[in-house]
mmCIF file of C-alpha atoms in Angstrom:
data_model
loop_
_atom_site.group_PDB
_atom_site.id
_atom_site.type_symbol
_atom_site.label_atom_id
_atom_site.label_comp_id
_atom_site.label_asym_id
_atom_site.label_seq_id
_atom_site.Cartn_x
_atom_site.Cartn_y
_atom_site.Cartn_z
ATOM 1 C CA UNK H 1 -25.562 18.354 -26.578
ATOM 2 C CA UNK H 2 -26.889 19.071 -23.084
ATOM 3 C CA UNK H 3 -30.641 18.780 -23.649
ATOM 4 C CA UNK H 4 -31.034 15.551 -21.678
ATOM 5 C CA UNK H 5 -27.984 15.423 -19.396
ATOM 6 C CA UNK H 6 -27.374 19.130 -18.800
ATOM 7 C CA UNK H 7 -29.672 19.667 -15.818
ATOM 8 C CA UNK H 8 -28.309 16.630 -13.977
ATOM 9 C CA UNK H 9 -24.658 17.149 -14.876
ATOM 10 C CA UNK H 10 -24.421 20.890 -14.323
ATOM 11 C CA UNK H 11 -26.921 20.768 -11.455
ATOM 12 C CA UNK H 12 -24.407 18.832 -9.380
ATOM 13 C CA UNK H 13 -22.795 20.430 -6.343
ATOM 14 C CA UNK H 14 -19.384 19.906 -7.942
ATOM 15 C CA UNK H 15 -18.878 19.776 -11.703
ATOM 16 C CA UNK H 16 -15.470 18.280 -12.449
ATOM 17 C CA UNK H 17 -14.202 17.142 -15.857
ATOM 18 C CA UNK H 18 -11.042 16.606 -17.875
ATOM 19 C CA UNK H 19 -10.218 19.260 -20.471
ATOM 20 C CA UNK H 20 -8.680 17.001 -23.125
ATOM 21 C CA UNK H 21 -7.248 19.872 -25.162
ATOM 22 C CA UNK H 22 -5.296 23.081 -24.753
ATOM 23 C CA UNK H 23 -7.308 26.259 -25.096
ATOM 24 C CA UNK H 24 -5.018 28.861 -26.630
ATOM 25 C CA UNK H 25 -7.235 31.438 -28.334
ATOM 26 C CA UNK H 26 -4.206 33.031 -30.022
ATOM 27 C CA UNK H 27 -3.753 29.910 -32.191
ATOM 28 C CA UNK H 28 -6.039 28.220 -34.677
ATOM 29 C CA UNK H 29 -8.324 25.453 -33.502
ATOM 30 C CA UNK H 30 -7.435 21.889 -34.387
ATOM 31 C CA UNK H 31 -10.097 19.224 -34.054
ATOM 32 C CA UNK H 32 -10.767 15.611 -34.953
ATOM 33 C CA UNK H 33 -10.783 14.449 -37.754
ATOM 34 C CA UNK H 34 -8.402 17.078 -39.184
ATOM 35 C CA UNK H 35 -5.697 16.415 -36.586
ATOM 36 C CA UNK H 36 -5.847 12.722 -37.459
ATOM 37 C CA UNK H 37 -4.134 13.615 -40.735
ATOM 38 C CA UNK H 38 -1.104 15.262 -39.135
ATOM 39 C CA UNK H 39 0.433 15.595 -35.691
ATOM 40 C CA UNK H 40 -2.587 14.954 -33.397
ATOM 41 C CA UNK H 41 -1.963 18.237 -31.574
ATOM 42 C CA UNK H 42 -5.280 19.543 -30.293
ATOM 43 C CA UNK H 43 -6.364 23.101 -29.572
ATOM 44 C CA UNK H 44 -9.861 24.387 -29.009
ATOM 45 C CA UNK H 45 -11.491 27.785 -29.172
ATOM 46 C CA UNK H 46 -13.718 29.797 -26.873
ATOM 47 C CA UNK H 47 -16.886 29.012 -28.841
ATOM 48 C CA UNK H 48 -16.387 25.242 -28.649
ATOM 49 C CA UNK H 49 -15.428 25.484 -24.983
ATOM 50 C CA UNK H 50 -18.664 27.376 -24.396
ATOM 51 C CA UNK H 51 -20.704 24.598 -25.989
ATOM 52 C CA UNK H 52 -19.066 21.938 -23.815
ATOM 53 C CA UNK H 53 -19.487 24.173 -20.745
ATOM 54 C CA UNK H 54 -23.257 24.088 -21.016
ATOM 55 C CA UNK H 55 -23.780 26.685 -23.748
ATOM 56 C CA UNK H 56 -24.661 29.366 -21.217
ATOM 57 C CA UNK H 57 -27.697 27.422 -19.982
ATOM 58 C CA UNK H 58 -26.008 26.035 -16.871
ATOM 59 C CA UNK H 59 -23.416 27.052 -14.296
ATOM 60 C CA UNK H 60 -20.562 25.384 -16.207
ATOM 61 C CA UNK H 61 -17.538 23.672 -14.724
ATOM 62 C CA UNK H 62 -16.249 24.195 -11.202
ATOM 63 C CA UNK H 63 -12.914 22.417 -11.742
ATOM 64 C CA UNK H 64 -11.136 21.084 -14.825
ATOM 65 C CA UNK H 65 -8.231 18.672 -14.916
ATOM 66 C CA UNK H 66 -5.655 19.788 -17.451
ATOM 67 C CA UNK H 67 -3.221 16.911 -16.829
ATOM 68 C CA UNK H 68 -3.716 14.630 -19.809
ATOM 69 C CA UNK H 69 -2.132 13.353 -23.002
ATOM 70 C CA UNK H 70 -2.779 16.659 -24.803
ATOM 71 C CA UNK H 71 -1.547 19.053 -22.082
ATOM 72 C CA UNK H 72 1.488 20.131 -24.112
ATOM 73 C CA UNK H 73 0.032 19.938 -27.631
ATOM 74 C CA UNK H 74 0.503 23.728 -27.971
ATOM 75 C CA UNK H 75 3.709 23.730 -25.925
ATOM 76 C CA UNK H 76 4.248 25.331 -22.545
ATOM 77 C CA UNK H 77 2.875 28.565 -23.990
ATOM 78 C CA UNK H 78 -0.394 26.846 -24.869
ATOM 79 C CA UNK H 79 -0.619 25.276 -21.422
ATOM 80 C CA UNK H 80 -0.077 28.694 -19.826
ATOM 81 C CA UNK H 81 -2.699 30.205 -22.159
ATOM 82 C CA UNK H 82 -5.144 27.467 -21.129
ATOM 83 C CA UNK H 83 -4.606 28.204 -17.443
ATOM 84 C CA UNK H 84 -4.971 31.930 -18.084
ATOM 85 C CA UNK H 85 -8.221 31.383 -19.999
ATOM 86 C CA UNK H 86 -9.683 29.227 -17.233
ATOM 87 C CA UNK H 87 -8.639 31.696 -14.557
ATOM 88 C CA UNK H 88 -10.332 34.457 -16.568
ATOM 89 C CA UNK H 89 -13.540 32.390 -16.530
ATOM 90 C CA UNK H 90 -13.190 31.728 -12.752
ATOM 91 C CA UNK H 91 -12.810 28.000 -13.364
ATOM 92 C CA UNK H 92 -10.375 26.213 -11.077
ATOM 93 C CA UNK H 93 -7.937 23.795 -12.676
ATOM 94 C CA UNK H 94 -5.719 20.998 -11.401
ATOM 95 C CA UNK H 95 -2.824 18.973 -12.772
ATOM 96 C CA UNK H 96 -0.616 21.818 -13.979
ATOM 97 C CA UNK H 97 0.659 25.157 -12.780
ATOM 98 C CA UNK H 98 2.014 28.390 -14.202
ATOM 99 C CA UNK H 99 4.744 28.967 -11.614
ATOM 100 C CA UNK H 100 6.815 26.506 -9.606
ATOM 101 C CA UNK H 101 5.609 27.909 -6.273
ATOM 102 C CA UNK H 102 1.895 27.612 -7.133
ATOM 103 C CA UNK H 103 -0.061 24.758 -5.644
ATOM 104 C CA UNK H 104 -1.451 22.326 -8.197
ATOM 105 C CA UNK H 105 -4.425 21.095 -6.242
ATOM 106 C CA UNK H 106 -7.740 22.704 -5.381
ATOM 107 C CA UNK H 107 -9.806 22.727 -2.217
ATOM 108 C CA UNK H 108 -13.540 23.297 -2.752
ATOM 109 C CA UNK H 109 -16.059 23.658 0.053
ATOM 110 C CA UNK H 110 -19.302 21.949 -0.889
ATOM 111 C CA UNK H 111 -22.215 22.029 1.540
ATOM 112 C CA UNK H 112 -19.785 22.540 4.412
ATOM 113 C CA UNK H 113 -17.495 19.699 3.333
ATOM 114 C CA UNK H 114 -13.970 20.450 2.112
ATOM 115 C CA UNK H 115 -12.960 18.417 -0.925
ATOM 116 C CA UNK H 116 -9.403 18.311 -2.260
ATOM 117 C CA UNK H 117 -8.904 17.691 -5.966
ATOM 118 C CA UNK H 118 -5.668 16.561 -7.629
ATOM 119 C CA UNK H 119 -4.887 15.335 -11.146
ATOM 120 C CA UNK H 120 -2.167 13.426 -12.979
ATOM 121 C CA UNK H 121 -1.416 11.978 -16.373
ATOM 122 C CA UNK H 122 0.799 9.053 -17.272
ATOM 123 C CA UNK H 123 1.393 10.278 -20.823
ATOM 124 C CA UNK H 124 2.004 13.519 -22.662
ATOM 125 C CA UNK H 125 2.104 11.634 -25.947
ATOM 126 C CA UNK H 126 5.521 12.219 -27.483
ATOM 127 C CA UNK H 127 5.983 15.568 -25.702
ATOM 128 C CA UNK H 128 7.711 16.505 -22.462
ATOM 129 C CA UNK H 129 8.041 19.797 -20.604
ATOM 130 C CA UNK H 130 11.303 21.630 -21.254
ATOM 131 C CA UNK H 131 14.213 20.583 -19.049
ATOM 132 C CA UNK H 132 13.951 22.322 -15.700
ATOM 133 C CA UNK H 133 10.184 22.768 -16.103
ATOM 134 C CA UNK H 134 9.114 19.208 -15.350
ATOM 135 C CA UNK H 135 6.855 20.674 -12.637
ATOM 136 C CA UNK H 136 4.535 22.282 -15.256
ATOM 137 C CA UNK H 137 2.320 19.179 -15.587
ATOM 138 C CA UNK H 138 1.667 16.413 -13.056
ATOM 139 C CA UNK H 139 3.179 13.704 -15.203
ATOM 140 C CA UNK H 140 4.002 10.330 -13.658
ATOM 141 C CA UNK H 141 4.578 6.978 -15.398
ATOM 142 C CA UNK H 142 1.514 5.539 -13.661
ATOM 143 C CA UNK H 143 1.320 2.759 -16.247
ATOM 144 C CA UNK H 144 4.537 1.255 -14.850
ATOM 145 C CA UNK H 145 4.558 -1.085 -11.899
ATOM 146 C CA UNK H 146 7.586 0.635 -10.320
ATOM 147 C CA UNK H 147 6.165 4.178 -10.532
ATOM 148 C CA UNK H 148 7.149 6.368 -7.596
ATOM 149 C CA UNK H 149 3.908 7.974 -6.392
ATOM 150 C CA UNK H 150 5.535 10.232 -3.798
ATOM 151 C CA UNK H 151 4.171 13.295 -5.619
ATOM 152 C CA UNK H 152 0.632 12.001 -5.135
ATOM 153 C CA UNK H 153 1.277 11.270 -1.461
ATOM 154 C CA UNK H 154 2.619 14.806 -0.951
ATOM 155 C CA UNK H 155 -0.349 16.424 -2.673
ATOM 156 C CA UNK H 156 -2.851 14.337 -0.737
ATOM 157 C CA UNK H 157 -1.081 15.307 2.488
ATOM 158 C CA UNK H 158 -1.147 18.995 1.440
ATOM 159 C CA UNK H 159 -4.884 18.712 0.757
ATOM 160 C CA UNK H 160 -5.433 17.206 4.211
ATOM 161 C CA UNK H 161 -3.317 19.928 5.842
ATOM 162 C CA UNK H 162 -5.502 22.457 3.989
ATOM 163 C CA UNK H 163 -8.570 20.899 5.608
ATOM 164 C CA UNK H 164 -9.792 18.486 2.933
ATOM 165 C CA UNK H 165 -12.074 15.824 4.332
ATOM 166 C CA UNK H 166 -12.322 13.994 1.009
ATOM 167 C CA UNK H 167 -9.961 13.895 -1.942
ATOM 168 C CA UNK H 168 -10.765 13.321 -5.600
ATOM 169 C CA UNK H 169 -7.934 12.195 -7.846
ATOM 170 C CA UNK H 170 -8.365 12.539 -11.594
ATOM 171 C CA UNK H 171 -5.985 10.254 -13.462
#
């Protein structure tokens, strides 16, 4: 997988990607094409994650966005398990949070430059966070013309207050 692109991709000062699946190791994996036959709820395992993270040949990911259409495929528990897994691997994540008071953006210093990273999704497929837990995933109807982007404005401002000179937004 990484033979040709690995050195360039993982050799970057900042390796940022979207993790388009929950990673709950307590549940069985569910991949394409099998999920195409049922509910389309993804889940990956540590082995597959390792392959996509450079198979131990490279530094791996610095930051992963976990705000995407599959964020809640394994429910809130699966989202929390994903965040716990990434934290255990010392990989920063954006776009979701475990507790309401946590910040859901990251500031990385790269060659003396502070970069803020935020992430959002416009769709969680047919799923939504439980009532009262809407804060779990940065979910905004960005595909609608009248979408209120105040959440984005607030996060960008928080990144700037935290010293970010540049801001990357994964949508």
